[in-house]
Amino acid sequence: MSSPVPLALGGPAGDALSAFRTAAATDTSPAGSLLEQAQTPAVITLIAGGVALLVVLVGGTPWRRARNVVTMVHEAGHALAAVLVGRRLQGIKLHSDTSGVTVSRGKPEGPGMAFTAMAGYLAPSVLGLLFASLLGADLVGTVLVLIALLLLGVLVMVRNAYGVFTVVASAAVLALVAFVAPVEVQAPFSYLVTWFLLFGGVRPVAELQIKRRRGHARDSDADQLGRLTAVPPVLWVLVFAVATVSCLFAGGLWLLEPVAT
């Protein structure tokens, strides 16, 4: 997450974007010049950001399918938080309606349980922010490695057939990008995933509040936090909204830095 399509930690030898820049710079033909310009970080981040924003805003089938990625990271966030606070992780289930559930055993109340419940809606945005910082440092290979580790961790803990299918399908896409697709595909893919996590982390928070107002999410993370902390659930939704939008803003600054320069 040395072959022509490396999947390694960042650095001159392992960075797909840097490798392609070097290769493109040796081609002085008009076609080579255009290709080099199309693969600059500024162009890549603008196109990837535009595509990710379109998927999230337009919704429909593209959003429902891509939302599985957000759900996967959401549940991974619950799972990681549970492990960090000493709870016993039982498993993860991912459903075809893009919902999911993470089961852990331990004290049913207290700060540890609250932290576990809070982590889900924050996880996609925080991961997107981490990826944005790595891409800002030109560490495309590191992003791919972290995606691979995330998929492996979820696969180990997933406990239903659809969940296994979702993780394996995502891993297949990653493998195609890392080992089959041309080297210049790795950077756009990493930018696209990062932008999608940043934008995709915000929309579920809005959807959560809409469902809550309609009475369809009485056992949501926000409502569980309300029962655990005595803080009204709507304020937890506000916390989620502020945190995800802040991650989007900070991550966007990192990703758009090549455009500004």
PDB file of C-alpha atoms in Angstrom, residues 9-185:
ATOM      1  CA  LEU A   9       6.890   2.935   0.543  1.00  0.00           C
ATOM      2  CA  GLY A  10       7.638   6.391  -0.745  1.00  0.00           C
ATOM      3  CA  GLY A  11      10.992   7.496  -2.030  1.00  0.00           C
ATOM      4  CA  PRO A  12      12.655   8.002  -5.396  1.00  0.00           C
ATOM      5  CA  ALA A  13      12.480   4.314  -6.266  1.00  0.00           C
ATOM      6  CA  GLY A  14       9.028   3.632  -4.902  1.00  0.00           C
ATOM      7  CA  ASP A  15       7.111   6.726  -5.856  1.00  0.00           C
ATOM      8  CA  ALA A  16       5.013   6.195  -8.975  1.00  0.00           C
ATOM      9  CA  LEU A  17       4.413   9.883  -9.571  1.00  0.00           C
ATOM     10  CA  SER A  18       8.108  10.800  -9.363  1.00  0.00           C
ATOM     11  CA  ALA A  19       9.020   7.868 -11.586  1.00  0.00           C
ATOM     12  CA  PHE A  20       6.590   8.976 -14.241  1.00  0.00           C
ATOM     13  CA  ARG A  21       7.797  12.565 -14.107  1.00  0.00           C
ATOM     14  CA  THR A  22      11.344  11.387 -14.770  1.00  0.00           C
ATOM     15  CA  ALA A  23      10.228   9.213 -17.666  1.00  0.00           C
ATOM     16  CA  ALA A  24       8.057  11.911 -19.201  1.00  0.00           C
ATOM     17  CA  ALA A  25      10.795  14.510 -18.902  1.00  0.00           C
ATOM     18  CA  THR A  26      13.023  12.478 -21.241  1.00  0.00           C
ATOM     19  CA  ASP A  27      10.415  12.635 -24.020  1.00  0.00           C
ATOM     20  CA  THR A  28      10.805  15.921 -25.912  1.00  0.00           C
ATOM     21  CA  SER A  29       8.156  15.208 -28.554  1.00  0.00           C
ATOM     22  CA  PRO A  30       4.914  17.261 -28.598  1.00  0.00           C
ATOM     23  CA  ALA A  31       2.941  14.201 -27.509  1.00  0.00           C
ATOM     24  CA  GLY A  32       5.363  13.589 -24.653  1.00  0.00           C
ATOM     25  CA  SER A  33       5.096  17.221 -23.556  1.00  0.00           C
ATOM     26  CA  LEU A  34       1.299  17.055 -23.479  1.00  0.00           C
ATOM     27  CA  LEU A  35       1.388  13.781 -21.577  1.00  0.00           C
ATOM     28  CA  GLU A  36       3.779  15.242 -19.026  1.00  0.00           C
ATOM     29  CA  GLN A  37       1.508  18.254 -18.513  1.00  0.00           C
ATOM     30  CA  ALA A  38      -1.546  15.995 -18.106  1.00  0.00           C
ATOM     31  CA  GLN A  39       0.250  14.044 -15.370  1.00  0.00           C
ATOM     32  CA  THR A  40       1.365  17.017 -13.278  1.00  0.00           C
ATOM     33  CA  PRO A  41       0.029  17.032  -9.689  1.00  0.00           C
ATOM     34  CA  ALA A  42      -2.068  20.129 -10.380  1.00  0.00           C
ATOM     35  CA  VAL A  43      -3.956  18.530 -13.264  1.00  0.00           C
ATOM     36  CA  ILE A  44      -4.289  15.171 -11.509  1.00  0.00           C
ATOM     37  CA  THR A  45      -5.711  16.622  -8.303  1.00  0.00           C
ATOM     38  CA  LEU A  46      -8.202  18.864 -10.133  1.00  0.00           C
ATOM     39  CA  ILE A  47      -9.555  16.044 -12.291  1.00  0.00           C
ATOM     40  CA  ALA A  48      -9.621  13.519  -9.450  1.00  0.00           C
ATOM     41  CA  GLY A  49     -11.297  16.014  -7.126  1.00  0.00           C
ATOM     42  CA  GLY A  50     -13.891  16.880  -9.738  1.00  0.00           C
ATOM     43  CA  VAL A  51     -14.760  13.237 -10.364  1.00  0.00           C
ATOM     44  CA  ALA A  52     -14.997  12.452  -6.641  1.00  0.00           C
ATOM     45  CA  LEU A  53     -17.175  15.494  -5.968  1.00  0.00           C
ATOM     46  CA  LEU A  54     -19.455  14.587  -8.883  1.00  0.00           C
ATOM     47  CA  VAL A  55     -19.975  11.046  -7.569  1.00  0.00           C
ATOM     48  CA  VAL A  56     -20.774  12.297  -4.075  1.00  0.00           C
ATOM     49  CA  LEU A  57     -23.088  15.148  -5.119  1.00  0.00           C
ATOM     50  CA  VAL A  58     -24.978  13.470  -7.941  1.00  0.00           C
ATOM     51  CA  GLY A  59     -25.700  10.325  -5.940  1.00  0.00           C
ATOM     52  CA  GLY A  60     -27.668   7.557  -7.599  1.00  0.00           C
ATOM     53  CA  THR A  61     -26.044   4.263  -8.554  1.00  0.00           C
ATOM     54  CA  PRO A  62     -22.437   5.576  -8.679  1.00  0.00           C
ATOM     55  CA  TRP A  63     -22.723   6.929  -5.138  1.00  0.00           C
ATOM     56  CA  ARG A  64     -24.454   3.808  -3.778  1.00  0.00           C
ATOM     57  CA  ARG A  65     -21.707   1.600  -5.153  1.00  0.00           C
ATOM     58  CA  ALA A  66     -18.864   3.855  -4.118  1.00  0.00           C
ATOM     59  CA  ARG A  67     -20.432   4.315  -0.697  1.00  0.00           C
ATOM     60  CA  ASN A  68     -19.401   0.741   0.114  1.00  0.00           C
ATOM     61  CA  VAL A  69     -15.868   2.108   0.417  1.00  0.00           C
ATOM     62  CA  VAL A  70     -17.016   4.710   2.943  1.00  0.00           C
ATOM     63  CA  THR A  71     -18.889   2.042   4.901  1.00  0.00           C
ATOM     64  CA  MET A  72     -15.832  -0.190   4.910  1.00  0.00           C
ATOM     65  CA  VAL A  73     -13.662   2.595   6.351  1.00  0.00           C
ATOM     66  CA  HIS A  74     -16.447   3.582   8.775  1.00  0.00           C
ATOM     67  CA  GLU A  75     -16.586   0.074  10.225  1.00  0.00           C
ATOM     68  CA  ALA A  76     -12.793  -0.203  10.221  1.00  0.00           C
ATOM     69  CA  GLY A  77     -12.769   2.975  12.318  1.00  0.00           C
ATOM     70  CA  HIS A  78     -15.095   1.386  14.875  1.00  0.00           C
ATOM     71  CA  ALA A  79     -12.941  -1.756  14.890  1.00  0.00           C
ATOM     72  CA  LEU A  80      -9.651   0.086  15.355  1.00  0.00           C
ATOM     73  CA  ALA A  81     -11.096   2.248  18.125  1.00  0.00           C
ATOM     74  CA  ALA A  82     -12.439  -0.836  19.900  1.00  0.00           C
ATOM     75  CA  VAL A  83      -9.013  -2.492  19.807  1.00  0.00           C
ATOM     76  CA  LEU A  84      -7.269   0.678  20.998  1.00  0.00           C
ATOM     77  CA  VAL A  85      -9.468   0.948  24.091  1.00  0.00           C
ATOM     78  CA  GLY A  86      -9.073  -2.727  24.944  1.00  0.00           C
ATOM     79  CA  ARG A  87     -12.405  -4.087  23.764  1.00  0.00           C
ATOM     80  CA  ARG A  88     -12.592  -7.579  22.228  1.00  0.00           C
ATOM     81  CA  LEU A  89     -13.358  -7.260  18.544  1.00  0.00           C
ATOM     82  CA  GLN A  90     -15.828  -9.917  17.365  1.00  0.00           C
ATOM     83  CA  GLY A  91     -16.261  -9.063  13.717  1.00  0.00           C
ATOM     84  CA  ILE A  92     -17.463  -6.731  10.968  1.00  0.00           C
ATOM     85  CA  LYS A  93     -20.432  -7.111   8.627  1.00  0.00           C
ATOM     86  CA  LEU A  94     -20.962  -5.107   5.436  1.00  0.00           C
ATOM     87  CA  HIS A  95     -24.416  -5.155   3.843  1.00  0.00           C
ATOM     88  CA  SER A  96     -25.633  -4.615   0.295  1.00  0.00           C
ATOM     89  CA  ASP A  97     -27.660  -1.550   1.348  1.00  0.00           C
ATOM     90  CA  THR A  98     -24.274   0.084   2.214  1.00  0.00           C
ATOM     91  CA  SER A  99     -24.910  -0.256   5.948  1.00  0.00           C
ATOM     92  CA  GLY A 100     -22.556  -2.089   8.255  1.00  0.00           C
ATOM     93  CA  VAL A 101     -22.041  -3.201  11.821  1.00  0.00           C
ATOM     94  CA  THR A 102     -19.015  -3.822  14.011  1.00  0.00           C
ATOM     95  CA  VAL A 103     -19.417  -6.026  17.060  1.00  0.00           C
ATOM     96  CA  SER A 104     -17.059  -5.807  20.037  1.00  0.00           C
ATOM     97  CA  ARG A 105     -17.254  -7.027  23.600  1.00  0.00           C
ATOM     98  CA  GLY A 106     -16.420  -5.078  26.703  1.00  0.00           C
ATOM     99  CA  LYS A 107     -17.808  -2.548  29.132  1.00  0.00           C
ATOM    100  CA  PRO A 108     -21.115  -1.266  27.692  1.00  0.00           C
ATOM    101  CA  GLU A 109     -20.509   2.291  28.855  1.00  0.00           C
ATOM    102  CA  GLY A 110     -17.736   4.711  29.682  1.00  0.00           C
ATOM    103  CA  PRO A 111     -15.142   6.626  27.633  1.00  0.00           C
ATOM    104  CA  GLY A 112     -13.931   3.538  25.754  1.00  0.00           C
ATOM    105  CA  MET A 113     -17.373   2.691  24.443  1.00  0.00           C
ATOM    106  CA  ALA A 114     -18.028   6.337  23.569  1.00  0.00           C
ATOM    107  CA  PHE A 115     -14.744   6.556  21.658  1.00  0.00           C
ATOM    108  CA  THR A 116     -15.613   3.370  19.761  1.00  0.00           C
ATOM    109  CA  ALA A 117     -19.033   4.735  18.793  1.00  0.00           C
ATOM    110  CA  MET A 118     -17.600   8.109  17.766  1.00  0.00           C
ATOM    111  CA  ALA A 119     -14.854   6.724  15.508  1.00  0.00           C
ATOM    112  CA  GLY A 120     -17.022   5.462  12.653  1.00  0.00           C
ATOM    113  CA  TYR A 121     -18.231   8.703  11.100  1.00  0.00           C
ATOM    114  CA  LEU A 122     -14.831  10.321  11.581  1.00  0.00           C
ATOM    115  CA  ALA A 123     -12.767   7.506  10.061  1.00  0.00           C
ATOM    116  CA  PRO A 124     -13.212   8.214   6.300  1.00  0.00           C
ATOM    117  CA  SER A 125     -12.384  11.903   6.691  1.00  0.00           C
ATOM    118  CA  VAL A 126      -9.413  11.281   8.989  1.00  0.00           C
ATOM    119  CA  LEU A 127      -8.048   8.641   6.603  1.00  0.00           C
ATOM    120  CA  GLY A 128      -8.563  11.019   3.687  1.00  0.00           C
ATOM    121  CA  LEU A 129      -6.659  13.701   5.587  1.00  0.00           C
ATOM    122  CA  LEU A 130      -3.794  11.261   6.240  1.00  0.00           C
ATOM    123  CA  PHE A 131      -3.673  10.307   2.557  1.00  0.00           C
ATOM    124  CA  ALA A 132      -3.713  13.984   1.561  1.00  0.00           C
ATOM    125  CA  SER A 133      -0.687  14.665   3.766  1.00  0.00           C
ATOM    126  CA  LEU A 134       1.160  11.730   2.191  1.00  0.00           C
ATOM    127  CA  LEU A 135       0.302  12.845  -1.339  1.00  0.00           C
ATOM    128  CA  GLY A 136       1.453  16.339  -0.419  1.00  0.00           C
ATOM    129  CA  ALA A 137       4.814  14.752   0.404  1.00  0.00           C
ATOM    130  CA  ASP A 138       4.797  12.841  -2.922  1.00  0.00           C
ATOM    131  CA  LEU A 139       4.349   9.461  -1.206  1.00  0.00           C
ATOM    132  CA  VAL A 140       1.949   7.782  -3.638  1.00  0.00           C
ATOM    133  CA  GLY A 141       3.351   4.335  -2.891  1.00  0.00           C
ATOM    134  CA  THR A 142       2.707   4.752   0.830  1.00  0.00           C
ATOM    135  CA  VAL A 143      -0.961   5.510   0.158  1.00  0.00           C
ATOM    136  CA  LEU A 144      -1.280   2.298  -1.855  1.00  0.00           C
ATOM    137  CA  VAL A 145       0.370   0.297   0.917  1.00  0.00           C
ATOM    138  CA  LEU A 146      -1.991   1.742   3.547  1.00  0.00           C
ATOM    139  CA  ILE A 147      -5.005   0.911   1.375  1.00  0.00           C
ATOM    140  CA  ALA A 148      -3.735  -2.666   1.085  1.00  0.00           C
ATOM    141  CA  LEU A 149      -3.263  -2.913   4.870  1.00  0.00           C
ATOM    142  CA  LEU A 150      -6.771  -1.543   5.466  1.00  0.00           C
ATOM    143  CA  LEU A 151      -8.299  -4.110   3.121  1.00  0.00           C
ATOM    144  CA  LEU A 152      -6.330  -6.922   4.739  1.00  0.00           C
ATOM    145  CA  GLY A 153      -7.409  -5.870   8.216  1.00  0.00           C
ATOM    146  CA  VAL A 154     -11.087  -5.704   7.250  1.00  0.00           C
ATOM    147  CA  LEU A 155     -10.912  -9.014   5.375  1.00  0.00           C
ATOM    148  CA  VAL A 156      -9.598 -10.763   8.481  1.00  0.00           C
ATOM    149  CA  MET A 157     -12.516  -9.493  10.574  1.00  0.00           C
ATOM    150  CA  VAL A 158     -15.410  -9.535   8.088  1.00  0.00           C
ATOM    151  CA  ARG A 159     -18.063 -12.089   8.959  1.00  0.00           C
ATOM    152  CA  ASN A 160     -20.553 -12.199   6.080  1.00  0.00           C
ATOM    153  CA  ALA A 161     -20.479 -13.162   2.409  1.00  0.00           C
ATOM    154  CA  TYR A 162     -21.299  -9.737   0.998  1.00  0.00           C
ATOM    155  CA  GLY A 163     -18.609  -8.198   3.171  1.00  0.00           C
ATOM    156  CA  VAL A 164     -16.026 -10.662   1.860  1.00  0.00           C
ATOM    157  CA  PHE A 165     -17.123  -9.941  -1.706  1.00  0.00           C
ATOM    158  CA  THR A 166     -16.815  -6.181  -1.178  1.00  0.00           C
ATOM    159  CA  VAL A 167     -13.334  -6.414   0.307  1.00  0.00           C
ATOM    160  CA  VAL A 168     -12.071  -8.873  -2.305  1.00  0.00           C
ATOM    161  CA  ALA A 169     -13.471  -6.752  -5.145  1.00  0.00           C
ATOM    162  CA  SER A 170     -11.757  -3.671  -3.703  1.00  0.00           C
ATOM    163  CA  ALA A 171      -8.510  -5.618  -3.346  1.00  0.00           C
ATOM    164  CA  ALA A 172      -8.764  -6.728  -6.968  1.00  0.00           C
ATOM    165  CA  VAL A 173      -9.032  -3.109  -8.108  1.00  0.00           C
ATOM    166  CA  LEU A 174      -6.020  -2.184  -5.995  1.00  0.00           C
ATOM    167  CA  ALA A 175      -4.027  -5.101  -7.413  1.00  0.00           C
ATOM    168  CA  LEU A 176      -4.849  -4.049 -10.976  1.00  0.00           C
ATOM    169  CA  VAL A 177      -3.671  -0.521 -10.273  1.00  0.00           C
ATOM    170  CA  ALA A 178      -0.518  -1.625  -8.453  1.00  0.00           C
ATOM    171  CA  PHE A 179       0.655  -4.488 -10.628  1.00  0.00           C
ATOM    172  CA  VAL A 180      -1.114  -4.389 -14.005  1.00  0.00           C
ATOM    173  CA  ALA A 181      -2.011  -0.804 -14.916  1.00  0.00           C
ATOM    174  CA  PRO A 182       0.684   1.543 -16.279  1.00  0.00           C
ATOM    175  CA  VAL A 183       2.732   3.350 -13.663  1.00  0.00           C
ATOM    176  CA  GLU A 184       1.108   6.699 -14.459  1.00  0.00           C
ATOM    177  CA  VAL A 185      -2.262   5.349 -13.254  1.00  0.00           C
TER     178      VAL A 185
END
